[in-house]
PDB file of C-alpha atoms in Angstrom:
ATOM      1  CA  UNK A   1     -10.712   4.417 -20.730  1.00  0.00           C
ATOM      2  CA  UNK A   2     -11.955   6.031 -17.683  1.00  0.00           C
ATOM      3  CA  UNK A   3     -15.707   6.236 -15.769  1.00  0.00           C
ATOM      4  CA  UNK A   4     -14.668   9.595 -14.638  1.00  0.00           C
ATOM      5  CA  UNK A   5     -11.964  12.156 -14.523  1.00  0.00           C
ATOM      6  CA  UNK A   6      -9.248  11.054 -11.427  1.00  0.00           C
ATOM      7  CA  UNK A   7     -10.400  12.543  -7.909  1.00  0.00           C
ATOM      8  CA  UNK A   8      -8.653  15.874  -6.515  1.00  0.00           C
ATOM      9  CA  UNK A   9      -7.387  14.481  -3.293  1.00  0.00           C
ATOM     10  CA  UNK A  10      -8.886  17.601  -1.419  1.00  0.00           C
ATOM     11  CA  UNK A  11     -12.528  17.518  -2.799  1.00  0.00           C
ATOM     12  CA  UNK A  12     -12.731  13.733  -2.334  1.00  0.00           C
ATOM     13  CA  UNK A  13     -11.815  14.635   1.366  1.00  0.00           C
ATOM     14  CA  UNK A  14     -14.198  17.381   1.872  1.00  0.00           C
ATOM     15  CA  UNK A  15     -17.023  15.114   2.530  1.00  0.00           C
ATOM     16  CA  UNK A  16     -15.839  11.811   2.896  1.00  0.00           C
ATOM     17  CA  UNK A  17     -14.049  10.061   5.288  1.00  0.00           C
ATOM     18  CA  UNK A  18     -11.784  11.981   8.101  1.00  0.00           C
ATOM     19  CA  UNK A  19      -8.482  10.729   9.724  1.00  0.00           C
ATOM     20  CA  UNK A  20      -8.792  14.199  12.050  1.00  0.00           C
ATOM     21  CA  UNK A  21      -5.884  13.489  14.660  1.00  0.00           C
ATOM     22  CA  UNK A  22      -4.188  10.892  13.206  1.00  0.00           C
ATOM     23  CA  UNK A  23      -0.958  10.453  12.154  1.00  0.00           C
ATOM     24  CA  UNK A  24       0.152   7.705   9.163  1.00  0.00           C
ATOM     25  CA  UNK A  25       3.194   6.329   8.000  1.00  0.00           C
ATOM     26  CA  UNK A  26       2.823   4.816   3.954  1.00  0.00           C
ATOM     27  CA  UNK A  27       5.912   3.273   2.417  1.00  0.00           C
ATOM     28  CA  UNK A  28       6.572   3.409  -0.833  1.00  0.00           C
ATOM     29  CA  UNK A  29       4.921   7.348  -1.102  1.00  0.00           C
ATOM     30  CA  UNK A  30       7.312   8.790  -3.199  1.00  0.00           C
ATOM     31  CA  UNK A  31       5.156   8.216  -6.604  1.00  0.00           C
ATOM     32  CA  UNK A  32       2.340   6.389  -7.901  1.00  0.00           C
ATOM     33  CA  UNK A  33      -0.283   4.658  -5.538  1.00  0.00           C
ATOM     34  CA  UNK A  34       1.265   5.845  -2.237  1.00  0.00           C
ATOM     35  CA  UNK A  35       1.455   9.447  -3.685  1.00  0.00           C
ATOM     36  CA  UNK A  36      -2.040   9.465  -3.875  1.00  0.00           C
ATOM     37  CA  UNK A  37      -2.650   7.997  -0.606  1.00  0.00           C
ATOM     38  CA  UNK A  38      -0.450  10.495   1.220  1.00  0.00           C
ATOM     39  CA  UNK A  39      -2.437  13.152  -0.484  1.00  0.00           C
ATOM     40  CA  UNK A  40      -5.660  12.122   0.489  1.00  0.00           C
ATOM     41  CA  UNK A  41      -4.717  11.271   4.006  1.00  0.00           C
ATOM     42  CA  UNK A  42      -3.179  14.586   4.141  1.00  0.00           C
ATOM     43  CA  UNK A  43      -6.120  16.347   2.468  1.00  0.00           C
ATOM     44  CA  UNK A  44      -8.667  14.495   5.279  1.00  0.00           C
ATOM     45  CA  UNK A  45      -6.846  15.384   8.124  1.00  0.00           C
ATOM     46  CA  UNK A  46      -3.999  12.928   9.288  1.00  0.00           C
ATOM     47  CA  UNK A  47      -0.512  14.249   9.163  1.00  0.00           C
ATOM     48  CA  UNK A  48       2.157  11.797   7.289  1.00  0.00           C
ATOM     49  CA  UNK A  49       5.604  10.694   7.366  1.00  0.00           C
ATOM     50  CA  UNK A  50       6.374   9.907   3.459  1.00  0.00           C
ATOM     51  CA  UNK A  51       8.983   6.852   2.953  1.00  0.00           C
ATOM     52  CA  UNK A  52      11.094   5.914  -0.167  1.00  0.00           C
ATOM     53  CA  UNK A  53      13.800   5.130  -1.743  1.00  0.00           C
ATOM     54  CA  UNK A  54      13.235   7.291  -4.021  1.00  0.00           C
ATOM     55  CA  UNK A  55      14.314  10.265  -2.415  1.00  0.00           C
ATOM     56  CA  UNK A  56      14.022  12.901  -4.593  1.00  0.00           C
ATOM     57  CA  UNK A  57      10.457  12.304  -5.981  1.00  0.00           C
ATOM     58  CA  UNK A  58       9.524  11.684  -1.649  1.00  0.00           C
ATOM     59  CA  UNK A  59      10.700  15.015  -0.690  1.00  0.00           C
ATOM     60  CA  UNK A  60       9.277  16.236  -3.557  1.00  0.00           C
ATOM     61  CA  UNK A  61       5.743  14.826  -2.157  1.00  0.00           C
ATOM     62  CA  UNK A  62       6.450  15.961   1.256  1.00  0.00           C
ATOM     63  CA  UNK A  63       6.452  19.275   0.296  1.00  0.00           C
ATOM     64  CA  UNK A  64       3.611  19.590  -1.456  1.00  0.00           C
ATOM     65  CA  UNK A  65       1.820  18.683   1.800  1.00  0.00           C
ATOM     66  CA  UNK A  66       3.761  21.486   4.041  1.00  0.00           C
ATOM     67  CA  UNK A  67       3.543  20.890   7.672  1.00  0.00           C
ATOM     68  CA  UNK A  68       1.303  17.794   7.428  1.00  0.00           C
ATOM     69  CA  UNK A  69       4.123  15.786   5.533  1.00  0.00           C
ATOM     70  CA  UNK A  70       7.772  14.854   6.465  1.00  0.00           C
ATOM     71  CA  UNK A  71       9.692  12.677   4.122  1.00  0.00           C
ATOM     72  CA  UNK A  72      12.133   9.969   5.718  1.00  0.00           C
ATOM     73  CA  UNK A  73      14.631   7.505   2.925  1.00  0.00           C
ATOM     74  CA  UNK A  74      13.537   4.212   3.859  1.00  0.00           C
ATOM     75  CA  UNK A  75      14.758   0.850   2.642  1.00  0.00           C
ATOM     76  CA  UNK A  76      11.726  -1.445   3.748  1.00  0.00           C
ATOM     77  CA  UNK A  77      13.826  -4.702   3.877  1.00  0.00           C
ATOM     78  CA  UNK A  78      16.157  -2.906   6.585  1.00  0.00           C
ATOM     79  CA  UNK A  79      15.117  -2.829  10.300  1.00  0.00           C
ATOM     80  CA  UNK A  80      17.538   0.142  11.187  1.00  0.00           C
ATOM     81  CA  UNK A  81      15.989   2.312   8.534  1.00  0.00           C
ATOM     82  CA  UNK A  82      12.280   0.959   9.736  1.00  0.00           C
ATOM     83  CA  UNK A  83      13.308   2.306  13.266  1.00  0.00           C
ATOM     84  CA  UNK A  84      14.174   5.298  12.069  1.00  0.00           C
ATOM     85  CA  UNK A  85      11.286   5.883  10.295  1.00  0.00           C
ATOM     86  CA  UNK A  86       8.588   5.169  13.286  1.00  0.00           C
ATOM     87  CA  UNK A  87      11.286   7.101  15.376  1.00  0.00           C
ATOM     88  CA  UNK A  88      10.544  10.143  13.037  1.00  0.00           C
ATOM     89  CA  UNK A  89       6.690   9.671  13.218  1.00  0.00           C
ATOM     90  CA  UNK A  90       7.163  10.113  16.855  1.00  0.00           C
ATOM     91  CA  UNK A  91       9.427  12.636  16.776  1.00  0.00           C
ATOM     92  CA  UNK A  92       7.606  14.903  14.386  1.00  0.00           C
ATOM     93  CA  UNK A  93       4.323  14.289  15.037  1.00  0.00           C
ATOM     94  CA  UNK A  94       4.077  12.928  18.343  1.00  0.00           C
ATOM     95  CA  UNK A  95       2.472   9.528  17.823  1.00  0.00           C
ATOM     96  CA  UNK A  96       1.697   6.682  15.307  1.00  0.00           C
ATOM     97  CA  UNK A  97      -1.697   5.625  14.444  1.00  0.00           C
ATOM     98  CA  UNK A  98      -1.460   4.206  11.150  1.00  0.00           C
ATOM     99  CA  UNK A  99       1.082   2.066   8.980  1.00  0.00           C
ATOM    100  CA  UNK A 100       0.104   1.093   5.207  1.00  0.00           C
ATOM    101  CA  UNK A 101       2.728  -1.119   4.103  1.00  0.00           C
ATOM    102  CA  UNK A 102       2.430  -0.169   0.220  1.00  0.00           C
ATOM    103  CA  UNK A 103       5.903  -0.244  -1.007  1.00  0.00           C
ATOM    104  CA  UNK A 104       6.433  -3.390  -3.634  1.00  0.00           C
ATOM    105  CA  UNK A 105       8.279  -4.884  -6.206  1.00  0.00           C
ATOM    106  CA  UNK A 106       6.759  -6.076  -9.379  1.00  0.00           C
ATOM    107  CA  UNK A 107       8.724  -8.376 -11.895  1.00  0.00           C
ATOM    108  CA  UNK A 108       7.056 -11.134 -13.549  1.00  0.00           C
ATOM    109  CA  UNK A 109       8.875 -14.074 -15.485  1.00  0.00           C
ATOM    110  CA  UNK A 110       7.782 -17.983 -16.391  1.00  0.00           C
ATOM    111  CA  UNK A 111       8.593 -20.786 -14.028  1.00  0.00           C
ATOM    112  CA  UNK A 112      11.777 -21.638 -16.255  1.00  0.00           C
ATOM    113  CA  UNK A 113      12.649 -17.937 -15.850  1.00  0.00           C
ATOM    114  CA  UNK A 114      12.256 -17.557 -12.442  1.00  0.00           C
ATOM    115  CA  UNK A 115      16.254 -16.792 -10.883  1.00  0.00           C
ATOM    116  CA  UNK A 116      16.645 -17.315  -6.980  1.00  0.00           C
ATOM    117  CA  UNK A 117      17.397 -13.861  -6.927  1.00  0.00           C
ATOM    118  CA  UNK A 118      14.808 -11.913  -8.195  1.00  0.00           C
ATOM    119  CA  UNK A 119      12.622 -14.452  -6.079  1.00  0.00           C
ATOM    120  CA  UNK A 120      14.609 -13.606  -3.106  1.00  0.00           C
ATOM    121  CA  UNK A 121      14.378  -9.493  -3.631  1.00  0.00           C
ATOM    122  CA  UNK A 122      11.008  -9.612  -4.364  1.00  0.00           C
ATOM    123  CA  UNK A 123      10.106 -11.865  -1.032  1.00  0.00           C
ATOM    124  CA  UNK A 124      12.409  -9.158   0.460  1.00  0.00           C
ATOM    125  CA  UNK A 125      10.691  -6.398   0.118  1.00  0.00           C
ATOM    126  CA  UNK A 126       6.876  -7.407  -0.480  1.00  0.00           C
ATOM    127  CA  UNK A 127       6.624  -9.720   2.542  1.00  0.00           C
ATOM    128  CA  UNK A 128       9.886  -9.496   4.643  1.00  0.00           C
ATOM    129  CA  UNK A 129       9.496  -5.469   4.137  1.00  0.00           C
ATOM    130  CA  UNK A 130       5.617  -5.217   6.166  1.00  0.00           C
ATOM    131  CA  UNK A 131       6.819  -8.078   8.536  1.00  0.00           C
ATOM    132  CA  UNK A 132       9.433  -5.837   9.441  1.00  0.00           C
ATOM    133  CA  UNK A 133       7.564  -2.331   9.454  1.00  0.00           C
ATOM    134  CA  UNK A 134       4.947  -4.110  11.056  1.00  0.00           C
ATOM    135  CA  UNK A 135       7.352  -5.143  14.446  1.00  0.00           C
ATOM    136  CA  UNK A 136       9.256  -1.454  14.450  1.00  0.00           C
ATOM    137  CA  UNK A 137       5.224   0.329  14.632  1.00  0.00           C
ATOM    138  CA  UNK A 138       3.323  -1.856  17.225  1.00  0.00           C
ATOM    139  CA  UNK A 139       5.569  -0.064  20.267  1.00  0.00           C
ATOM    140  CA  UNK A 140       4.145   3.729  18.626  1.00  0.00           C
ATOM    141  CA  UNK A 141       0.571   1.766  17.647  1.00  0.00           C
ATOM    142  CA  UNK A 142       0.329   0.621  21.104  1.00  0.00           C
ATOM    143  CA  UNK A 143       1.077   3.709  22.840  1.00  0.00           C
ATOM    144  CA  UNK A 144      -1.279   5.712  20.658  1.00  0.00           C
ATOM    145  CA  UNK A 145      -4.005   3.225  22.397  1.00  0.00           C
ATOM    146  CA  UNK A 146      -4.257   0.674  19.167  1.00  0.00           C
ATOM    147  CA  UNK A 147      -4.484   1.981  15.394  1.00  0.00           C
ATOM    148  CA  UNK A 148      -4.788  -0.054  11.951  1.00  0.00           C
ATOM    149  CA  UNK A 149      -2.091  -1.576   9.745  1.00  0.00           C
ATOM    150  CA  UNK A 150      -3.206  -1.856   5.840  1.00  0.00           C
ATOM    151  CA  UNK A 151      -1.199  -4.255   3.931  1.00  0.00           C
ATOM    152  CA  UNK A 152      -1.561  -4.085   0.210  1.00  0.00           C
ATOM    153  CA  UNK A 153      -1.452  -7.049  -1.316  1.00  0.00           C
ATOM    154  CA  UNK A 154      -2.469  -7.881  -5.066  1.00  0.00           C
ATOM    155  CA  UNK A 155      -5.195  -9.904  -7.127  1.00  0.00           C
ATOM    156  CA  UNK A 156      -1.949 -11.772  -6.924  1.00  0.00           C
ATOM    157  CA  UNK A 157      -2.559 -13.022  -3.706  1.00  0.00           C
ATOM    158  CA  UNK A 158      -5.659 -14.303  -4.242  1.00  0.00           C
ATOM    159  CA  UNK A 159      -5.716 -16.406  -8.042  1.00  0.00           C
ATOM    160  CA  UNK A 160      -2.607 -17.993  -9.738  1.00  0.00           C
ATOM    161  CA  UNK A 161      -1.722 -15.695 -12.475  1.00  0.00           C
ATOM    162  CA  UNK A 162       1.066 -17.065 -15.597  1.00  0.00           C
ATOM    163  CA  UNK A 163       4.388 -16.038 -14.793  1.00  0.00           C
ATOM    164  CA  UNK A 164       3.489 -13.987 -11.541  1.00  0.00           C
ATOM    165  CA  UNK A 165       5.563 -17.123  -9.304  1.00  0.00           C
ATOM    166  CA  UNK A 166       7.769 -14.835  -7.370  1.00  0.00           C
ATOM    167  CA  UNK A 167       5.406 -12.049  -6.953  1.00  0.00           C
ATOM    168  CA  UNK A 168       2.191 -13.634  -6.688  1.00  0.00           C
ATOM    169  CA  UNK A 169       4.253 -16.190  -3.430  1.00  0.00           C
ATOM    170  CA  UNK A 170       5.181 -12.702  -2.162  1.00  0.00           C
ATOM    171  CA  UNK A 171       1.786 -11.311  -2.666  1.00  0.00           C
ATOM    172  CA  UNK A 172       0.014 -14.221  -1.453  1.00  0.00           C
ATOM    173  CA  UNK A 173       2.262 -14.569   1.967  1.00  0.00           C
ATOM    174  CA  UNK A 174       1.374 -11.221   3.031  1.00  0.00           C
ATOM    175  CA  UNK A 175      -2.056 -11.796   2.190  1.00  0.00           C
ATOM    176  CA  UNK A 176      -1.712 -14.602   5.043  1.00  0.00           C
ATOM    177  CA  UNK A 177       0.564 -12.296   7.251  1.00  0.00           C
ATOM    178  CA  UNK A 178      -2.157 -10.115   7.069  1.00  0.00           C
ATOM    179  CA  UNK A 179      -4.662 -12.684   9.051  1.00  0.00           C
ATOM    180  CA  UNK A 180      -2.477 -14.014  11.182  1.00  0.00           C
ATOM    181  CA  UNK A 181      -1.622 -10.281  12.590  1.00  0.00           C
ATOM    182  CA  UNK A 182      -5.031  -8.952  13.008  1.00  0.00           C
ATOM    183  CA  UNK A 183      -5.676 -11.821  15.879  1.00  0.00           C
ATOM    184  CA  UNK A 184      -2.421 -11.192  17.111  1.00  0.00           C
ATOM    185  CA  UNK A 185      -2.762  -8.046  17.446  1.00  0.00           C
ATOM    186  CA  UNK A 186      -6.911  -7.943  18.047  1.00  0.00           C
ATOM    187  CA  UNK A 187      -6.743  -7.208  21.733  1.00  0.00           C
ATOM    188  CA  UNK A 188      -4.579  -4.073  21.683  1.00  0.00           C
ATOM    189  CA  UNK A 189      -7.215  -2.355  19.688  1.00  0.00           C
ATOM    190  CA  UNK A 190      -4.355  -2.260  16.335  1.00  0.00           C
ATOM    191  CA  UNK A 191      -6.464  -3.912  13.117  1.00  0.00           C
ATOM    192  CA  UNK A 192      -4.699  -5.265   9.999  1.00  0.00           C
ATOM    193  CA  UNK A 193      -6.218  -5.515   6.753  1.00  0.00           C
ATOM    194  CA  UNK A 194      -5.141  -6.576   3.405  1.00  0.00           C
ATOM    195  CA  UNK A 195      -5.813  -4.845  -0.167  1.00  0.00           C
ATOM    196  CA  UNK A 196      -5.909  -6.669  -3.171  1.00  0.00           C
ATOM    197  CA  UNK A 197      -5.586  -4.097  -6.438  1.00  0.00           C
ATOM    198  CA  UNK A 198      -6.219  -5.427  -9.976  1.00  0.00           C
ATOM    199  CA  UNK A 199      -4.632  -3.726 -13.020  1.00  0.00           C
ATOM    200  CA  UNK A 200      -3.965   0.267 -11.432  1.00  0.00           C
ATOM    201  CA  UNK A 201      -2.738   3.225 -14.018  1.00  0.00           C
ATOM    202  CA  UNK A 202       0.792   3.954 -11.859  1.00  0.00           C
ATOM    203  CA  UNK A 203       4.262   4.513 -13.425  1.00  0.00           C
ATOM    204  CA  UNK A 204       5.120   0.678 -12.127  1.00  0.00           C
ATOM    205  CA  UNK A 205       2.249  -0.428 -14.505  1.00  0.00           C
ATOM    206  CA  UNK A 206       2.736   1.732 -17.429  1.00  0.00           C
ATOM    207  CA  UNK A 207       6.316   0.464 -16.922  1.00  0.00           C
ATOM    208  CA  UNK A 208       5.251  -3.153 -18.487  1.00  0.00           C
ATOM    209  CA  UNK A 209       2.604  -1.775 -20.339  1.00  0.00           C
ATOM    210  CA  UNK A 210       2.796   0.989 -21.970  1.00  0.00           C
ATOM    211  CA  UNK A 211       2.115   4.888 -21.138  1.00  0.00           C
ATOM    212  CA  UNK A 212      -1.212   4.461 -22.163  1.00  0.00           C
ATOM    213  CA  UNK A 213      -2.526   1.673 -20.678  1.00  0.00           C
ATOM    214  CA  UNK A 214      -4.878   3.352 -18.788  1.00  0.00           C
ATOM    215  CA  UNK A 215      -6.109   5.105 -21.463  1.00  0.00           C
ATOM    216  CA  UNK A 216      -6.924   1.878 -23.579  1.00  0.00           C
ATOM    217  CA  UNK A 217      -9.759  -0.217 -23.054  1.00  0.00           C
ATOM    218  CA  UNK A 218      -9.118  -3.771 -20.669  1.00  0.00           C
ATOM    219  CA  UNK A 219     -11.969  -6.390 -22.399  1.00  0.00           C
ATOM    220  CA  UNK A 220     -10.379  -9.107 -19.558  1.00  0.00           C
ATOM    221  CA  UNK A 221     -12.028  -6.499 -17.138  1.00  0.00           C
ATOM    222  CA  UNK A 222     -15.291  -6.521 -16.619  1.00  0.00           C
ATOM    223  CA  UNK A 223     -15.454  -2.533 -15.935  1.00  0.00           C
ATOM    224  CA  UNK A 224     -13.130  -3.024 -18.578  1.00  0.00           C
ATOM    225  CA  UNK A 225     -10.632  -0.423 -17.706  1.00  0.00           C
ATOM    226  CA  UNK A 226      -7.639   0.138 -15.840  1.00  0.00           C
ATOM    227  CA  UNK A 227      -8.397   1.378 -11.603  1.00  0.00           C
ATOM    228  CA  UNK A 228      -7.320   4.652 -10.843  1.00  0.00           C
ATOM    229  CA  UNK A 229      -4.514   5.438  -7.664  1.00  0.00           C
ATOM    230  CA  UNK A 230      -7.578   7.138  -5.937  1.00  0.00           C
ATOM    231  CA  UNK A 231      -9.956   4.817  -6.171  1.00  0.00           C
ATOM    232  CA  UNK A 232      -7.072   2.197  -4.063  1.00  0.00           C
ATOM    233  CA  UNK A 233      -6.577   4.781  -2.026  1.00  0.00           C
ATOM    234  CA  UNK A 234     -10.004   6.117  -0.917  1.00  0.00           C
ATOM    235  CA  UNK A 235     -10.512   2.201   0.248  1.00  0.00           C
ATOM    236  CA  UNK A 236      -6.993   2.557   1.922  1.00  0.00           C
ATOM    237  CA  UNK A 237      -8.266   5.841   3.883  1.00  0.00           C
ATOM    238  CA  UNK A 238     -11.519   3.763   5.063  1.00  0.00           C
ATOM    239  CA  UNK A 239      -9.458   1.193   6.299  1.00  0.00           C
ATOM    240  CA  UNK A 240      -7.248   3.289   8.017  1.00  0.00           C
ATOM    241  CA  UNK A 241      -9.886   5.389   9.790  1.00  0.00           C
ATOM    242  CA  UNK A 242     -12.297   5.118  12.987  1.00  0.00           C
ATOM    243  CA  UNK A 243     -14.957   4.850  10.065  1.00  0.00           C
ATOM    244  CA  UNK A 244     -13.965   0.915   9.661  1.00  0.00           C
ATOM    245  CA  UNK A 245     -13.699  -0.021  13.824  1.00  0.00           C
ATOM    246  CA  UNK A 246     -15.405  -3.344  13.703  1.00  0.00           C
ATOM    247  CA  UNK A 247     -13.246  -4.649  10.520  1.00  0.00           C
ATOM    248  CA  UNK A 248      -9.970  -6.608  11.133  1.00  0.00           C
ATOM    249  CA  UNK A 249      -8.416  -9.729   9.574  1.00  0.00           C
ATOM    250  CA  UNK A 250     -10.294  -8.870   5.965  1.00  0.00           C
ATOM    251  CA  UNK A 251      -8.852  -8.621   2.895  1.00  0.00           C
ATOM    252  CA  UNK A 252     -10.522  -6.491   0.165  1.00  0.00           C
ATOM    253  CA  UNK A 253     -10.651  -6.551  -3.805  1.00  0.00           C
ATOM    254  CA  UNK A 254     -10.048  -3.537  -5.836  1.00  0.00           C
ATOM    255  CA  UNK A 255      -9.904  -5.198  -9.410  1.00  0.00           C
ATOM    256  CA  UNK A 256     -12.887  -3.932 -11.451  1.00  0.00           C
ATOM    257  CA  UNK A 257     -14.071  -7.501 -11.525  1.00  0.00           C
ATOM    258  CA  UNK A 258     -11.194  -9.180 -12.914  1.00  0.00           C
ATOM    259  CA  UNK A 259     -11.121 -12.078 -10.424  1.00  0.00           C
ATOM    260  CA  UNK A 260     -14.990 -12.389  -9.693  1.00  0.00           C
ATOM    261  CA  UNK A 261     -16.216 -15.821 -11.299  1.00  0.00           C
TER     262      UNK A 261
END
């Protein structure tokens, strides 16, 4: 069930939001959420450096944008590969104004469950992963004179959800990584905010529940449907832009009302 067809990425750019001069680096861009960010960045301006591990379906990404894209394999959880990445920014581009930390594992289990090392990979690459993108940017953030740094997080991070203990810990430490950043990091002009999706139509999603979950109706929503990529990632684009100067250390709900109450 959906309020409206999904956005073109171009169209919703056209008269929205610009990132004119900017140039972002989104994790996890290879497919479903960060797919559609890159695509709208792209489409309002900013040139962007595409990370996954999924190589294939990044590159494939990348080139749909032409010159405004480059694609770099990135493992998030490795600090070599998150120098390389920033170093290709740089390189390609010429500077760094923008790092959305949106690549995540989601696996979801009872307490009883719950193995040490799915807990462990999933702390590795949801928290561990921005901690570490966010210390190989700020040299690139703070030469382009300051920036912003969107972490996205998860109604996880904000209410106790059954059998979301690994993810959900993972979710809700970055959600606190997030604030204690942004006044770290206040007085260099680089702002860090936090986004907090409900229930999104991606492939990760329709993994667990089904290829047409977003079609079906969500009752336990109060829009009740599923959130579209776009809709994330027009908030995402805000965040990331001059549009949202005076906003740092905030973390915003995307969830069609599923945690209001």
């Amino acid at each position: 069930m959906s309020a409206r067809p999904a956005a073109d990425a171009a169209s919703a750019a056209a008269d929205g939001v610009r990132l004119d001069g900017k140039v972002a680096l989104i994790t996890g861009a290879g497919r479903g959420q960060g797919a559609v960010e890159a695509r709208l960045f792209a489409a309002s301006g900013a040139r962007v450096v595409i990370t996954d591990v999924r190589e294939e379906e990044g590159r494939e990404v990348a080139a749909g944008l032409g010159d405004a894209a480059v694609f770099v394999p990135h493992d998030v959880t490795d600090t070599a590969s998150w120098e390389t990445a920033v170093a290709t920014a740089v390189a390609s581009f010429g500077r760094l104004d923008i790092l959305v930390n949106n690549a995540a594992l989601w696996r979801t289990a009872p307490i009883d469950a719950e193995t040490q090392e799915n807990f462990e990979l999933l702390f590795r690459v949801n928290l561990l992963g921005p901690f570490l993108g966010i210390k190989a940017a700020l040299p690139a953030l703070r030469d382009a004179g300051g920036g912003s740094i969107v972490n996205i997080s998860s109604t996880a991070g904000l209410v106790g959800i059954a059998q979301h203990a690994a993810y959900g810990s993972s979710k809700f430490g970055l959600r606190g990584l997030s604030k204690h950043v942004a006044l770290d990091l206040a007085a260099d002009g680089i702002r860090v905010n936090s986004v907090h999706p409900g229930m999104v139509d991606t492939p990760m999603v329709a993994g667990a529940l089904g290829e047409d979950a977003g079609q079906r109706e969500h009752p336990r929503v109060p829009l009740r449907r599923m959130g579209r990529p776009d809709e994330i990632a027009e908030l995402v684009r805000f965040l990331a832009s001059d549009a949202s100067s005076y906003i740092t250390g905030a973390e915003f709900t995307v969830d069609g009302g599923l945690t209001t109450g």
